[in-house]
PDB file of C-alpha atoms in Angstrom:
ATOM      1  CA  UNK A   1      37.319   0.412  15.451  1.00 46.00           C
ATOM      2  CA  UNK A   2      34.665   2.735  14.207  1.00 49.00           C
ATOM      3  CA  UNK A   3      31.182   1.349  12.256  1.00 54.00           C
ATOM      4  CA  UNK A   4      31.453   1.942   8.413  1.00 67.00           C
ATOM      5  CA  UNK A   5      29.150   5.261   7.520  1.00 82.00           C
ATOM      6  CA  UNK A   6      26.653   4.948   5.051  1.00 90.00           C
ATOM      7  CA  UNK A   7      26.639   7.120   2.816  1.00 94.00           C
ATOM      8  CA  UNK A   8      23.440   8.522   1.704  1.00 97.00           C
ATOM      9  CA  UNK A   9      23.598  10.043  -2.292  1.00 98.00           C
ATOM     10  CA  UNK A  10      20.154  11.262  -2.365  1.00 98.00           C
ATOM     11  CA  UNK A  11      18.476  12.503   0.858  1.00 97.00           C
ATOM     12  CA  UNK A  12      14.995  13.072   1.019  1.00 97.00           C
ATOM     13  CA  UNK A  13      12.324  12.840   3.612  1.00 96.00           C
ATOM     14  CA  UNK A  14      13.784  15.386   5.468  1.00 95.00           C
ATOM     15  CA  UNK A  15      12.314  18.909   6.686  1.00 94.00           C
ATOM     16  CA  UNK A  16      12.463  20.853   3.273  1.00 95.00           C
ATOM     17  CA  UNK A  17      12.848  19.641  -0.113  1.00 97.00           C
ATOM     18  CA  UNK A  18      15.813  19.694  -2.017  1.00 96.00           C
ATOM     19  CA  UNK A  19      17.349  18.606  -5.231  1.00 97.00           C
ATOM     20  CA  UNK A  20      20.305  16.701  -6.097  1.00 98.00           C
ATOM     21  CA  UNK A  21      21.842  16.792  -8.880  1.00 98.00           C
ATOM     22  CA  UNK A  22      22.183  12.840 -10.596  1.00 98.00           C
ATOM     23  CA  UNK A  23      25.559  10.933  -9.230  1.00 98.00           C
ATOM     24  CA  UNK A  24      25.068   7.951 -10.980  1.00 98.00           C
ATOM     25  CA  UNK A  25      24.782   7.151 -15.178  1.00 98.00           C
ATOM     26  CA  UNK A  26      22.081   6.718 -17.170  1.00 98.00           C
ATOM     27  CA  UNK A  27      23.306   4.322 -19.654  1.00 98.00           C
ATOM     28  CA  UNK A  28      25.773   1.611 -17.102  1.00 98.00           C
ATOM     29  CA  UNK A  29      26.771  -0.754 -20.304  1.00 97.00           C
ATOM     30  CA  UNK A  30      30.051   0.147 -22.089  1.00 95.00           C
ATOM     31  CA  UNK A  31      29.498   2.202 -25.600  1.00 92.00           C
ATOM     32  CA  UNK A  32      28.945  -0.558 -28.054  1.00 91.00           C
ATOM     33  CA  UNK A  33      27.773  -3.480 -25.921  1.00 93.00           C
ATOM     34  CA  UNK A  34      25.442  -5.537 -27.265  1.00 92.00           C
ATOM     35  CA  UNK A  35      21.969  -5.370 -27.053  1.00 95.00           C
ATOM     36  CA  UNK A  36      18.882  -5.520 -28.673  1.00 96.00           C
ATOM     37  CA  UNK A  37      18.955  -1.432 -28.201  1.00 97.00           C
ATOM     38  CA  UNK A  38      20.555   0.371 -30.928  1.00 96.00           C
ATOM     39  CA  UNK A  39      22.480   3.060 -30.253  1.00 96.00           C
ATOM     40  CA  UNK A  40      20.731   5.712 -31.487  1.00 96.00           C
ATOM     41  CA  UNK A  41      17.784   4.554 -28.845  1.00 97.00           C
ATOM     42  CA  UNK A  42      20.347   4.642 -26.162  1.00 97.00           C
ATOM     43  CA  UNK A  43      21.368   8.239 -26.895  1.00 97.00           C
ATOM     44  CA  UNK A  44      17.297   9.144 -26.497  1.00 98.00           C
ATOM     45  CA  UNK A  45      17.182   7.087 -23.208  1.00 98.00           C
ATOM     46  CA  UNK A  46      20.306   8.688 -21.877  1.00 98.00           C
ATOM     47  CA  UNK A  47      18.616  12.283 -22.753  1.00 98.00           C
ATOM     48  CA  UNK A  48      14.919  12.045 -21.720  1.00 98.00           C
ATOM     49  CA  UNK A  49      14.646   8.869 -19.893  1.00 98.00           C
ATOM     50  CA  UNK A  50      12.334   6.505 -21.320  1.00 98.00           C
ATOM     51  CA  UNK A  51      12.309   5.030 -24.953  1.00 97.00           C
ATOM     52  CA  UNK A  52       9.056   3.274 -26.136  1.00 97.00           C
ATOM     53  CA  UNK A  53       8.684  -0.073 -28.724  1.00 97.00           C
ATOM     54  CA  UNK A  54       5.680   0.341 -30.657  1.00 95.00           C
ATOM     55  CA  UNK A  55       5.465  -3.604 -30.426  1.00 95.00           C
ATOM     56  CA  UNK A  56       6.803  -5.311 -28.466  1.00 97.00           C
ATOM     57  CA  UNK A  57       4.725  -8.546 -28.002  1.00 97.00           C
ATOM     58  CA  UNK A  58       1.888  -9.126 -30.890  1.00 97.00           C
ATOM     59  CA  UNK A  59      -1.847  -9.962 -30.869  1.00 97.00           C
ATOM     60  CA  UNK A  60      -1.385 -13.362 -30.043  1.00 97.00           C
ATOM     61  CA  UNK A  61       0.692 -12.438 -26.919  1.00 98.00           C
ATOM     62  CA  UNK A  62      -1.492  -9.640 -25.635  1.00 98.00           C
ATOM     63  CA  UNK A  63      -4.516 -11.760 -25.971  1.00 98.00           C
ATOM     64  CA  UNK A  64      -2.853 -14.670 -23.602  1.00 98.00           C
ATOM     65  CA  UNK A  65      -1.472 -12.280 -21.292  1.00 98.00           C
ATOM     66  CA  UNK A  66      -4.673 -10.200 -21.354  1.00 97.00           C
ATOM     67  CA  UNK A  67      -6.599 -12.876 -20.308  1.00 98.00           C
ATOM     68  CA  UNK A  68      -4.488 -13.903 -17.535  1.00 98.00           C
ATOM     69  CA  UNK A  69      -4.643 -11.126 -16.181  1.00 97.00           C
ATOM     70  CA  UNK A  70      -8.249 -10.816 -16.198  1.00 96.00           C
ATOM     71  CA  UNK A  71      -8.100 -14.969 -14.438  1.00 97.00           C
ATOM     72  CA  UNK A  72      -6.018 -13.104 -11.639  1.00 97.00           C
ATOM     73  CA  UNK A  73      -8.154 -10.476 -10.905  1.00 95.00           C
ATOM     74  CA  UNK A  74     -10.949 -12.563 -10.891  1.00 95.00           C
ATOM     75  CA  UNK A  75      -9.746 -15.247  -8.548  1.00 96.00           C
ATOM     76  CA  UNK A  76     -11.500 -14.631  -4.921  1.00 96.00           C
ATOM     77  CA  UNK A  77      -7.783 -15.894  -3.481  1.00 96.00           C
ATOM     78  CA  UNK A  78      -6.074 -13.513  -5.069  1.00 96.00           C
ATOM     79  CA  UNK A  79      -8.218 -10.757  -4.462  1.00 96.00           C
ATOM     80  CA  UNK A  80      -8.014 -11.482  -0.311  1.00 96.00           C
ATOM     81  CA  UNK A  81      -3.968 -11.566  -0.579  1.00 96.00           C
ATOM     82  CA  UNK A  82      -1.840  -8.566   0.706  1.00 94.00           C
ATOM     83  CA  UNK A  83      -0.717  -8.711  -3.215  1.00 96.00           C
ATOM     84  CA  UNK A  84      -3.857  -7.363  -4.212  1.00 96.00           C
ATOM     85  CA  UNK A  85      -4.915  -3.601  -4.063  1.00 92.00           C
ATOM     86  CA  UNK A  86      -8.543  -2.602  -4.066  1.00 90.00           C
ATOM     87  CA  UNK A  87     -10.011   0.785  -5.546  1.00 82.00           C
ATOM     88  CA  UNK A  88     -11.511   2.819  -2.068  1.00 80.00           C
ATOM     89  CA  UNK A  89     -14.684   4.093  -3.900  1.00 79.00           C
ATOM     90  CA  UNK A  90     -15.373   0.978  -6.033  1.00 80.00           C
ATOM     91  CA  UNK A  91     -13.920  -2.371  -4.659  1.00 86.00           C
ATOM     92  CA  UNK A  92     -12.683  -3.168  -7.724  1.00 86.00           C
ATOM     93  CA  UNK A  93      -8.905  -4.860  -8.194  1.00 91.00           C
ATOM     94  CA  UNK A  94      -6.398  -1.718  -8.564  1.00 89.00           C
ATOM     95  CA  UNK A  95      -3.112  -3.634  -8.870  1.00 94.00           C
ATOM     96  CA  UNK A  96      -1.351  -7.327  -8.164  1.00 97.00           C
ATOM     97  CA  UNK A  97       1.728  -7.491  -7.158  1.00 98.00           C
ATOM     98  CA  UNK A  98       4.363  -9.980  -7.678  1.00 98.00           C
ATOM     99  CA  UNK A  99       2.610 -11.756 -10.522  1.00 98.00           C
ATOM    100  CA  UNK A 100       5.911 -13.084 -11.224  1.00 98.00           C
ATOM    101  CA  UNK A 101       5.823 -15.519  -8.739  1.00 97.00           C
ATOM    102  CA  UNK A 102       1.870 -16.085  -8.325  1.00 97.00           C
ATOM    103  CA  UNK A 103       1.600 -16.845 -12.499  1.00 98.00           C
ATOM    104  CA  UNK A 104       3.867 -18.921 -14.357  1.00 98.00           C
ATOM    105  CA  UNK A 105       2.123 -16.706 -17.408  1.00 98.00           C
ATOM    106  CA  UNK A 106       4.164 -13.518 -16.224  1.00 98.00           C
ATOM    107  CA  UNK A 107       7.143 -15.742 -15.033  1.00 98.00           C
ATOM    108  CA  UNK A 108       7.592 -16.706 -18.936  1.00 98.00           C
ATOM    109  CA  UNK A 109       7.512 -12.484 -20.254  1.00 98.00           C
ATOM    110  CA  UNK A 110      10.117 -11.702 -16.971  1.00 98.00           C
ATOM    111  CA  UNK A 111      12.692 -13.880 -18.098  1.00 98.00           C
ATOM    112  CA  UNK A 112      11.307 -13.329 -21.887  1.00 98.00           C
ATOM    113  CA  UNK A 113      14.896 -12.130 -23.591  1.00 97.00           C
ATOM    114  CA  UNK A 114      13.081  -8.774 -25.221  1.00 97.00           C
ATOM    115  CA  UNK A 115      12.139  -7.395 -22.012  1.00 98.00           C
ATOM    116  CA  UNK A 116      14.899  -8.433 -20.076  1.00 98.00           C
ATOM    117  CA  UNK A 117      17.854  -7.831 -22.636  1.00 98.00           C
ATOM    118  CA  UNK A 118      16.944  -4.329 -22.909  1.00 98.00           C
ATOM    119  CA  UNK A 119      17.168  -3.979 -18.810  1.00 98.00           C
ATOM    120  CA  UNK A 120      20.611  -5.538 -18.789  1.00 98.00           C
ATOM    121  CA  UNK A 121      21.739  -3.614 -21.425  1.00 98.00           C
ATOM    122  CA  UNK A 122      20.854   0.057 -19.737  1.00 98.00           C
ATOM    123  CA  UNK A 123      21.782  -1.646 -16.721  1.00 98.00           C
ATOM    124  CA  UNK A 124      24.938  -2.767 -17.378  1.00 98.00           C
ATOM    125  CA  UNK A 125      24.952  -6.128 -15.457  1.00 98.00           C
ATOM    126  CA  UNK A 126      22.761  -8.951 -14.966  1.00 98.00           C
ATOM    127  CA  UNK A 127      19.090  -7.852 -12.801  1.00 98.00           C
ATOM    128  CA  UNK A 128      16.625  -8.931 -10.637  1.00 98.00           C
ATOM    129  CA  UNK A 129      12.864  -8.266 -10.531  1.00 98.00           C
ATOM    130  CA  UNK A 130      12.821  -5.457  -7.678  1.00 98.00           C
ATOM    131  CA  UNK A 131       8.935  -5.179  -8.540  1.00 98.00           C
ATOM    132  CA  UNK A 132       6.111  -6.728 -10.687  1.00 98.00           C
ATOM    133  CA  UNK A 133       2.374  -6.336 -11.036  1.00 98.00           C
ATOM    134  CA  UNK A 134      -0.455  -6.058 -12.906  1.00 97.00           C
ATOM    135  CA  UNK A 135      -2.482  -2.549 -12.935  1.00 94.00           C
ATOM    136  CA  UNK A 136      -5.636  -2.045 -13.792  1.00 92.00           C
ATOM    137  CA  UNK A 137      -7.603   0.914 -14.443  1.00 89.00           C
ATOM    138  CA  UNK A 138     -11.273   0.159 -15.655  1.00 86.00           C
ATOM    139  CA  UNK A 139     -13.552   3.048 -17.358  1.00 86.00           C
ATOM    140  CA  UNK A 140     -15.679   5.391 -15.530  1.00 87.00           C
ATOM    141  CA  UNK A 141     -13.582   6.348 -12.305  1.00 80.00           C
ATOM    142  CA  UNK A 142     -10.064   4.258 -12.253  1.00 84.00           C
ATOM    143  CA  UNK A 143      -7.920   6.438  -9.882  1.00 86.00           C
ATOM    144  CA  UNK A 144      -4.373   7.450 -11.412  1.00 89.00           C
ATOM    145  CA  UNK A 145      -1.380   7.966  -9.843  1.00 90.00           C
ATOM    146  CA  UNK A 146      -0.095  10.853  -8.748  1.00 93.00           C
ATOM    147  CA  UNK A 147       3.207  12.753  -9.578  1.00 96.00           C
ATOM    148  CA  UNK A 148       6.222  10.730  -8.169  1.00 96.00           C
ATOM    149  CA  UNK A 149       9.780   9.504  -8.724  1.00 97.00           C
ATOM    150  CA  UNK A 150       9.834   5.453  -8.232  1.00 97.00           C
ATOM    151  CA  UNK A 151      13.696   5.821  -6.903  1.00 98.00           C
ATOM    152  CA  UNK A 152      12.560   8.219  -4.121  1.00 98.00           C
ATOM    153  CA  UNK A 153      10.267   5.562  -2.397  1.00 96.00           C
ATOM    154  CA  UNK A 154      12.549   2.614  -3.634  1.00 98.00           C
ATOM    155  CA  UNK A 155      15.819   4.351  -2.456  1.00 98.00           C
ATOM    156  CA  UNK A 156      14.143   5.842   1.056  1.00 97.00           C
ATOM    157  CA  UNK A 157      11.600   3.033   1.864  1.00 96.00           C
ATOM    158  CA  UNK A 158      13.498   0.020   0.204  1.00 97.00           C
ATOM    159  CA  UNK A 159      16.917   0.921   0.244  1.00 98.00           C
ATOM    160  CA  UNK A 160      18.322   1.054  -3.162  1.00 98.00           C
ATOM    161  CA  UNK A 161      21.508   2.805  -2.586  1.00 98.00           C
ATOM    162  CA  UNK A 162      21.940   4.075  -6.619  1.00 98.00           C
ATOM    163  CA  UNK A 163      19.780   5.024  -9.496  1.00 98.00           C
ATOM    164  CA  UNK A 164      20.563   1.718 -11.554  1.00 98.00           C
ATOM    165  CA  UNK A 165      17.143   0.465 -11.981  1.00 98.00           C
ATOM    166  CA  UNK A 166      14.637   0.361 -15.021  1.00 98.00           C
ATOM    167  CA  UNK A 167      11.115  -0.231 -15.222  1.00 98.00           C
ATOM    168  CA  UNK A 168       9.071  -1.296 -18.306  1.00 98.00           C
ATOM    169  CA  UNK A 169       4.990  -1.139 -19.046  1.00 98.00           C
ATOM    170  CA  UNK A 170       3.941  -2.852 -21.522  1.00 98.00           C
ATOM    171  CA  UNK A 171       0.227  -2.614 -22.305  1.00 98.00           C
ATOM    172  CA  UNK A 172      -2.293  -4.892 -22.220  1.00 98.00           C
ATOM    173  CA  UNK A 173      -5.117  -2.457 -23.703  1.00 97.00           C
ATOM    174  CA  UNK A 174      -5.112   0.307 -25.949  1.00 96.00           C
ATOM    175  CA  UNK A 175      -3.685   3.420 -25.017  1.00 95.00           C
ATOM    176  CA  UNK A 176      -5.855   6.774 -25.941  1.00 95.00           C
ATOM    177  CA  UNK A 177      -4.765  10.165 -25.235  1.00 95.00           C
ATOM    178  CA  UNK A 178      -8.069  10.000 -22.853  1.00 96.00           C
ATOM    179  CA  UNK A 179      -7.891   7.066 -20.890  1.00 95.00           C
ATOM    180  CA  UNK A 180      -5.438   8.057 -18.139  1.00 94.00           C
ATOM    181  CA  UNK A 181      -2.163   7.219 -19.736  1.00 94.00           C
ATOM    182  CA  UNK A 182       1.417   7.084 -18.581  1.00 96.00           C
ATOM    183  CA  UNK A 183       3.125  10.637 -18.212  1.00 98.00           C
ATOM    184  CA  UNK A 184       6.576  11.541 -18.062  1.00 98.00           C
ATOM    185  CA  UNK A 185       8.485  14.675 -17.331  1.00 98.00           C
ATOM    186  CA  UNK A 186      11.628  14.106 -20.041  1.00 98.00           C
ATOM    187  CA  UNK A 187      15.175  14.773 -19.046  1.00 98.00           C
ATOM    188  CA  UNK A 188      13.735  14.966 -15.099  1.00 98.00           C
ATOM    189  CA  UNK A 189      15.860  11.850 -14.211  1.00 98.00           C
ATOM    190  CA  UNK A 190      19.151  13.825 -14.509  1.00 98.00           C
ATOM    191  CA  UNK A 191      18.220  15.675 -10.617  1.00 98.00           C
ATOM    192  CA  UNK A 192      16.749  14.559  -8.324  1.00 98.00           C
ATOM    193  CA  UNK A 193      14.131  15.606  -5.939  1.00 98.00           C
ATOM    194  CA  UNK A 194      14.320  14.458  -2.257  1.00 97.00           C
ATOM    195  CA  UNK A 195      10.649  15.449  -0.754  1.00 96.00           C
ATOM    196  CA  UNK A 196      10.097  16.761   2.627  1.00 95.00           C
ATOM    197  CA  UNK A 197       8.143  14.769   5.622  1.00 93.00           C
ATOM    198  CA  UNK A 198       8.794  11.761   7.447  1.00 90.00           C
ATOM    199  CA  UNK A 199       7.928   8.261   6.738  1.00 93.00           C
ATOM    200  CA  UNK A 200       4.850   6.661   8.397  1.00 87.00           C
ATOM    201  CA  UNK A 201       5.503   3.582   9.282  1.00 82.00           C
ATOM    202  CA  UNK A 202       3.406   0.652   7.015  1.00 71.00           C
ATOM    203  CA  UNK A 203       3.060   4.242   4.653  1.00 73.00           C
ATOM    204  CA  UNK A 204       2.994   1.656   2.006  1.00 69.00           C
ATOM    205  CA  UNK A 205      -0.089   0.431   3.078  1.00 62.00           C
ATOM    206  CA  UNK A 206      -1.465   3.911   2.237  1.00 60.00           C
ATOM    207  CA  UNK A 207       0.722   4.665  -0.469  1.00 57.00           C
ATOM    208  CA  UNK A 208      -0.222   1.944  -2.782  1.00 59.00           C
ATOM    209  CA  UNK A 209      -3.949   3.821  -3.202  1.00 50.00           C
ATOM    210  CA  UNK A 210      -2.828   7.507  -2.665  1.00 51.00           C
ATOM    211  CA  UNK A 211       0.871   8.199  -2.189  1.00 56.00           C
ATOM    212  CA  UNK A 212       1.320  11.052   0.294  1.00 62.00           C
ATOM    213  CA  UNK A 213       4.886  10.520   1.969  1.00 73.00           C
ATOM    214  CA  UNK A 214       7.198  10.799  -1.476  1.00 83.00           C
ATOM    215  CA  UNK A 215       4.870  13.462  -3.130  1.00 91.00           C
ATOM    216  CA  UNK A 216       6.484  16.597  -4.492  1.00 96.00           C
ATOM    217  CA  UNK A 217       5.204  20.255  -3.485  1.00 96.00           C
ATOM    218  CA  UNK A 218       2.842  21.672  -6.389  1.00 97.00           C
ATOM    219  CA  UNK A 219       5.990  24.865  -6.638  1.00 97.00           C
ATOM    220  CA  UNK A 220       8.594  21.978  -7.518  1.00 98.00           C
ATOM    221  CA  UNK A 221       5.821  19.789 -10.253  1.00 98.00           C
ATOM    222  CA  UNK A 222       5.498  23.417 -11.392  1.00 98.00           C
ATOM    223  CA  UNK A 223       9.327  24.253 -11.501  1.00 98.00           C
ATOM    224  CA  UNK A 224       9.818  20.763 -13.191  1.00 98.00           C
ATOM    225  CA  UNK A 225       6.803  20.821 -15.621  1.00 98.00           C
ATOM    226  CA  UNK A 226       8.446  24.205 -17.058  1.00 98.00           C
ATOM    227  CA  UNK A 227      11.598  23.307 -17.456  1.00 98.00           C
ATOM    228  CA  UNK A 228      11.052  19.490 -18.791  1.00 98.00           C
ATOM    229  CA  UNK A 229       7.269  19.495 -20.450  1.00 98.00           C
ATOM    230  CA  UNK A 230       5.196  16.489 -20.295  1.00 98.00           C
ATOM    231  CA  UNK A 231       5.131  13.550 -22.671  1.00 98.00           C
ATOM    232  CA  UNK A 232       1.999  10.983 -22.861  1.00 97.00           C
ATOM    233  CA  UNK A 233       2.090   7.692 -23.970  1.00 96.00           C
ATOM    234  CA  UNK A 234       0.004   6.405 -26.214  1.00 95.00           C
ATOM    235  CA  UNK A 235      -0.329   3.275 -28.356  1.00 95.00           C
ATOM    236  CA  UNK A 236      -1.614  -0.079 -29.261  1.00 97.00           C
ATOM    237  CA  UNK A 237      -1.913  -3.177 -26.859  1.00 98.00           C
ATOM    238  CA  UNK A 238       1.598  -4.799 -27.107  1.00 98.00           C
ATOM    239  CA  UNK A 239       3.115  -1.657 -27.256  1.00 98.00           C
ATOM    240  CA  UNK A 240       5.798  -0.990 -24.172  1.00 98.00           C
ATOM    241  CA  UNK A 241       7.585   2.077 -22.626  1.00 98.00           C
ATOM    242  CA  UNK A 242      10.926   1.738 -20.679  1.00 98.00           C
ATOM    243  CA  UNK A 243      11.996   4.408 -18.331  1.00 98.00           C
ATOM    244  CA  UNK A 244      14.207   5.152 -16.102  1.00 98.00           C
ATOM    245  CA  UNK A 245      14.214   4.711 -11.936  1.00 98.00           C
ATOM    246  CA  UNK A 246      14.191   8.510 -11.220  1.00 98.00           C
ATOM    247  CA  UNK A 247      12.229   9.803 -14.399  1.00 98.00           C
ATOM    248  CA  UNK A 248       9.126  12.379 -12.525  1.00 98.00           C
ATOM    249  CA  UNK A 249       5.883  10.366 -13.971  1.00 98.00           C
ATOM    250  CA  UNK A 250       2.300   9.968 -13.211  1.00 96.00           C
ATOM    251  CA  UNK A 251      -0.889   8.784 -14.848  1.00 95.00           C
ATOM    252  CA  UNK A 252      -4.615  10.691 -14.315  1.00 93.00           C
ATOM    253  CA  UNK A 253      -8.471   8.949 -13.587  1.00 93.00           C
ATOM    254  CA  UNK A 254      -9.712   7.124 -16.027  1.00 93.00           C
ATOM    255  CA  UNK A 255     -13.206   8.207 -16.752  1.00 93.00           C
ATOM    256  CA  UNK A 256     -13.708   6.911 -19.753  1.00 95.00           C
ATOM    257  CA  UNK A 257     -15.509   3.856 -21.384  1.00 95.00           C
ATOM    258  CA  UNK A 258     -11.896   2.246 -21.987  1.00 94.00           C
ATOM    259  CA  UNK A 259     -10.420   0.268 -19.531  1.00 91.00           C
ATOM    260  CA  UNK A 260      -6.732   1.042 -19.743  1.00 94.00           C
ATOM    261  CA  UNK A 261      -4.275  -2.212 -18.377  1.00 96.00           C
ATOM    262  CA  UNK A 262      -0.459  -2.746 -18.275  1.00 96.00           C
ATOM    263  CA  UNK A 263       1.937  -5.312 -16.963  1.00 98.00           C
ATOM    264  CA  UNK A 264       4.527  -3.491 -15.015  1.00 98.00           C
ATOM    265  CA  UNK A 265       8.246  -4.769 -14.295  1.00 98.00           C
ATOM    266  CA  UNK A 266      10.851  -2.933 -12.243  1.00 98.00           C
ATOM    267  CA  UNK A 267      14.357  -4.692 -13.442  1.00 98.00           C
ATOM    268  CA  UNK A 268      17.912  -3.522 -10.730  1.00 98.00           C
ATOM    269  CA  UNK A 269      21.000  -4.486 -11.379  1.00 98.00           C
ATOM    270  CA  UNK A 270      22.642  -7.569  -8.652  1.00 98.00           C
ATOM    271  CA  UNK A 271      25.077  -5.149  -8.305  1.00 98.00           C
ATOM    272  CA  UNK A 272      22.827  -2.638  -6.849  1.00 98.00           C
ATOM    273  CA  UNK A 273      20.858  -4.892  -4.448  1.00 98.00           C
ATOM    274  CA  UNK A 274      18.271  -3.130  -2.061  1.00 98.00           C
ATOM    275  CA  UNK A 275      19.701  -2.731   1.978  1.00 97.00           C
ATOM    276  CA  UNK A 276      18.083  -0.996   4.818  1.00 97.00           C
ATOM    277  CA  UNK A 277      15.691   1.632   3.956  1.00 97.00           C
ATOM    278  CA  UNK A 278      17.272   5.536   3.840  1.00 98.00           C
ATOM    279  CA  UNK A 279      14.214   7.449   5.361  1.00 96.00           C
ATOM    280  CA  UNK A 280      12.227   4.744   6.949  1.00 95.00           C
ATOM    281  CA  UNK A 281      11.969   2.923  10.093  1.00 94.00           C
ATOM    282  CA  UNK A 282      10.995  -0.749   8.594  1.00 94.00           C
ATOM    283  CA  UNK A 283      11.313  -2.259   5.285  1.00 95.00           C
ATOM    284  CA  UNK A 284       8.236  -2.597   2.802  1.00 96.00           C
ATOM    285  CA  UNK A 285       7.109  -6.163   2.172  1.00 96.00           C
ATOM    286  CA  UNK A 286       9.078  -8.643  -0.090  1.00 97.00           C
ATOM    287  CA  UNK A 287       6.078  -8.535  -2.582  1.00 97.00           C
ATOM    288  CA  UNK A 288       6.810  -4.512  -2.936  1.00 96.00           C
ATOM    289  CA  UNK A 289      10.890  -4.250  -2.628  1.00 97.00           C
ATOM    290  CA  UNK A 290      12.077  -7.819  -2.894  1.00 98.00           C
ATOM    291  CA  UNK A 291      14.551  -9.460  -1.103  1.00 98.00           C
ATOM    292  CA  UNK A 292      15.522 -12.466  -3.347  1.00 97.00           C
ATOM    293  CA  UNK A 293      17.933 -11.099  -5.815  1.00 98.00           C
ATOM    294  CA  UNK A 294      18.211 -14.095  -7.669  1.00 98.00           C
ATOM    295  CA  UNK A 295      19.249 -12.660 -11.157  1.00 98.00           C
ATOM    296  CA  UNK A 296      16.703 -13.444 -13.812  1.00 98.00           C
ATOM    297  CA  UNK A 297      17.969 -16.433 -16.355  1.00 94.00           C
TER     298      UNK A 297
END
């Protein structure tokens, strides 16, 4: 008897880039299921990959879950955990990870049935939390993040095998035009763009404070940038933006006065649950790619 070959639907790491066109849908619920999505919303996810609610939590909300956040970021045993990531240049909390499990705050807006309703309903099936953490980006010098497609690292270094995961950001601050806002190429989810190199191993060590493995070529960001535009978000605290796995997205520095910060959850369907990586030689951390795929109730 011969081993079962996986197969792999989107390579990448390899010597050259390449693009794939999409095997997998967009929108995985049947036409009509219910939701708390309309339709119409559906049709604009399915086309440029990301729909935004202009509020999605109020003042109230945003408030508690501001301030736990700041309690986090504060706390001198959080800071020293491998959950935390610290700025290079200013030593100042980046992100916390897997504040789903560290704060029973964030626990309650997981399982919360307007954020996680919406990722079953895309998804098509009941989810996990793949990823969850807190970002934030301070005035004068918060480092963005750079051009990337979340599926590329989660399908090569965590081993998502299809594109039928959704992430949400829902902010915690106001979002200017200035402030180094979310950015999304629309309708770039529909190919998608294995990048060359080989994995380091620990990359995400180095990746969580300047990706380099998983980076696109400045030709391809060009290619892409012509053909799709860019959209930034902007919007009041309690505002959100849902978008999906494979959508090309980045954010720039933040060097202004405004501290910009988010909550960021990364939904993926139990029937879609991570395996060995595709283009690495170990698996990222639990806290990164998770393991427990314990759907959320």
């Amino acid at each position: 008897m011969t081993a079962d070959v996986r197969v792999d639907l989107y390579p990448s790491r390899g010597a050259a880039e390449m693009t794939t066109p999409r095997q997998d849908p967009v929108i995985w619920s049947a036409p009509g299921a219910p939701g708390p999505v309309a339709a119409k919303e559906l049709q604009g996810f399915e086309r440029d990959g990301f729909l935004t609610v202009d509020q999605l939590i109020g003042p109230d909300e945003v408030a508690g879950y501001h301030a736990e956040l700041e309690r986090l970021i504060a706390d001198p045993v959080v800071r020293a955990d491998e959950r935390s990531i610290i700025e290079p240049k200013s030593q100042k909390v980046r992100s916390v990870f897997e504040v789903h499990r560290i704060s029973e705050v964030f626990a309650r807006l997981v399982s919360d049935e307007r954020v996680v309703g919406r990722a079953r309903q895309i998804l098509g099936s009941d989810v996990y939390v793949h990823q969850s953490r807190i970002n934030v980006k301070p005035g004068f010098g918060a480092s963005g993040f750079y051009w990337h497609s979340d599926f590329e690292t989660w399908h090569a270094e965590d081993g998502l095998p299809n594109m039928r995961a959704v992430s949400v950001s829902i902010a915690l601050t106001e979002n200017h035009d200035t402030n180094g806002g979310l950015m999304i190429m629309p309708g770039s989810h529909k190919s998608f763009l294995g990048c060359s190199g080989e994995t380091p191993k620990d990359n995400y060590k180095k990746s969580l404070q300047m990706q380099d493995a998983g980076t696109p070529s400045d030709e391809a960001l060009t290619r892409m940038a012509g053909r799709h535009g860019i959209k930034l978000f902007t919007g009041r605290a309690g505002s959100a933006t849902w978008f999906d796995c494979n959508c090309m997205h980045g954010s720039g520095d933040n060097i202004t006065p405004y501290p910009r910060s988010n909550v960021f959850i990364v939904f993926n369907s139990a029937e879609n649950k991570a395996e060995e990586p595709f283009a690495a030689p170990v698996r990222r951390p639990e806290f990164i790619g998770a393991r427990d795929f314990t759907p959320v109730r």
